[in-house]
Coordinates of C-alpha atoms and ligand atoms in Angstrom, one line a residue:
M1 CA -4.5 20.0 -18.2
A2 CA -5.2 19.9 -14.5
R3 CA -1.8 19.8 -12.9
D4 CA -3.0 18.9 -9.4
Q5 CA -5.6 16.3 -10.4
V6 CA -5.1 12.6 -10.3
L7 CA -7.5 10.1 -11.8
V8 CA -7.7 6.9 -9.7
V9 CA -9.1 3.9 -11.4
E10 CA -9.8 1.1 -8.9
D11 CA -12.8 -1.2 -8.5
N12 CA -12.0 -2.2 -4.9
A13 CA -13.6 0.3 -2.6
R14 CA -11.1 0.0 0.2
N15 CA -8.1 0.5 -2.1
M16 CA -9.9 3.4 -3.7
R17 CA -10.5 5.0 -0.3
L18 CA -6.9 4.6 0.7
L19 CA -5.5 6.1 -2.5
R20 CA -8.0 8.9 -2.5
D21 CA -7.4 9.8 1.2
V22 CA -3.6 9.9 0.9
L23 CA -3.7 12.0 -2.3
Q24 CA -6.3 14.4 -0.9
A25 CA -4.4 14.7 2.4
T26 CA -1.3 15.7 0.4
G27 CA -3.2 18.4 -1.5
Y28 CA -4.1 16.7 -4.8
R29 CA -7.6 16.7 -6.2
T30 CA -8.9 13.3 -7.3
L31 CA -11.2 11.8 -9.8
E32 CA -12.5 8.4 -9.1
A33 CA -13.5 5.6 -11.6
S34 CA -14.3 2.0 -10.7
T35 CA -14.5 0.8 -14.3
G36 CA -12.4 1.3 -17.5
G37 CA -15.4 2.9 -19.2
Q38 CA -15.7 5.5 -16.4
A39 CA -12.0 6.1 -16.6
L40 CA -12.1 6.9 -20.3
T41 CA -14.9 9.4 -19.8
L42 CA -13.4 11.2 -16.9
A43 CA -10.0 11.3 -18.5
A44 CA -11.3 12.9 -21.7
E45 CA -13.5 15.4 -19.7
H46 CA -11.0 16.5 -17.1
R47 CA -7.5 15.7 -18.6
P48 CA -5.9 14.9 -15.2
A49 CA -2.1 15.2 -14.8
V50 CA -1.8 11.5 -14.3
V51 CA -3.8 8.3 -14.1
L52 CA -3.4 5.5 -11.6
M53 CA -4.7 2.4 -13.4
D54 CA -5.7 -0.8 -11.6
V55 CA -5.1 -3.6 -14.0
R56 CA -8.0 -5.8 -13.0
L57 CA -11.3 -4.0 -13.7
P58 CA -14.8 -5.3 -14.2
D59 CA -15.5 -4.2 -17.7
M60 CA -12.0 -4.3 -19.4
D61 CA -8.5 -4.8 -18.1
G62 CA -6.2 -2.0 -17.5
M63 CA -4.2 -2.8 -20.6
E64 CA -7.3 -2.3 -22.8
A65 CA -8.2 0.9 -21.0
L66 CA -4.6 2.2 -21.5
R67 CA -4.8 1.3 -25.2
R68 CA -8.0 3.3 -25.6
L69 CA -6.6 6.3 -23.7
K70 CA -3.6 6.3 -26.0
M71 CA -5.8 6.1 -29.1
D72 CA -7.9 9.1 -28.2
E73 CA -6.1 12.3 -29.0
R74 CA -7.8 14.1 -26.0
T75 CA -6.1 11.6 -23.6
A76 CA -3.1 10.3 -25.5
S77 CA -0.5 12.5 -23.7
I78 CA -1.7 11.8 -20.1
P79 CA 0.8 9.6 -18.2
V80 CA -0.7 6.3 -17.0
L81 CA 0.7 4.2 -14.2
A82 CA -0.2 0.6 -13.7
V83 CA -1.2 -0.4 -10.2
T84 CA -1.3 -4.2 -9.8
A85 CA -0.9 -7.1 -7.4
Q86 CA 0.7 -9.1 -10.1
A87 CA 4.3 -8.9 -9.0
M88 CA 5.9 -11.6 -11.0
K89 CA 9.2 -11.5 -12.6
G90 CA 9.0 -9.6 -15.9
D91 CA 5.9 -7.7 -15.1
R92 CA 7.6 -4.4 -15.0
E93 CA 8.9 -5.0 -18.5
R94 CA 5.5 -6.2 -19.7
F95 CA 3.7 -3.1 -18.4
T96 CA 6.3 -0.8 -19.8
E97 CA 6.1 -2.5 -23.2
A98 CA 2.3 -2.1 -23.1
G99 CA 2.8 1.6 -22.9
F100 CA 2.4 2.4 -19.2
D101 CA 4.5 5.2 -18.0
G102 CA 5.2 3.5 -14.7
Y103 CA 4.3 0.7 -12.4
L104 CA 3.2 0.5 -8.7
S105 CA 2.8 -2.9 -7.1
K106 CA 0.0 -3.6 -4.5
P107 CA -0.1 -3.2 -1.6
V108 CA 0.9 0.3 -2.7
D109 CA 3.8 1.9 -0.8
L110 CA 2.4 5.3 0.0
D111 CA 5.7 7.1 0.0
E112 CA 6.5 5.6 -3.4
L113 CA 3.0 6.6 -4.7
L114 CA 3.4 10.2 -3.6
A115 CA 6.9 10.4 -5.0
V116 CA 5.7 9.2 -8.4
V117 CA 2.6 11.3 -8.5
Q118 CA 4.7 14.4 -7.6
I119 CA 6.8 13.8 -10.8
Y120 CA 3.7 14.3 -12.9
C121 CA 1.8 16.9 -10.8
G122 CA 4.8 18.9 -9.8
G123 CA 3.9 19.2 -6.1
G124 CA 0.8 19.1 -4.1
R125 CA 1.0 20.9 -0.8
Q126 CA 4.5 20.6 0.5
D127 CA 3.5 21.6 4.0
M128 CA 1.3 18.5 4.5
P129 CA 2.7 15.3 6.0
S130 CA 3.3 12.8 3.2
A131 CA 1.5 9.8 4.5
Ligands
LIG201 MN1 -9.3 -4.4 -9.5

């Protein structure tokens, strides 16, 4: 398992760039997927330390992509965090029940993002500014 590698699943190019830039500036390596299908392939190939999963994707929703990751023994143990604009009451519970390991609401708070990623990656470069 690649301890410093984060798989970002996001079909919006601007959101992707933001997440990638802040993660890389903090010292993490990133993998980038814009569809659920790409996410499954990259996760199985590279076994990143954590997956940031947009919930609305063009080919399948993040719930379905999560389900498939958890069914595949190569990827079942990788923590997956939902990243979603749906911030309605009860969403956190709904995502947790679906099997997500955590939840970040959009627009993503970058300090919160890095704090959560650090839990799974155990660091990044501590000498870099966090955001
Ligand atoms: Mn999306």
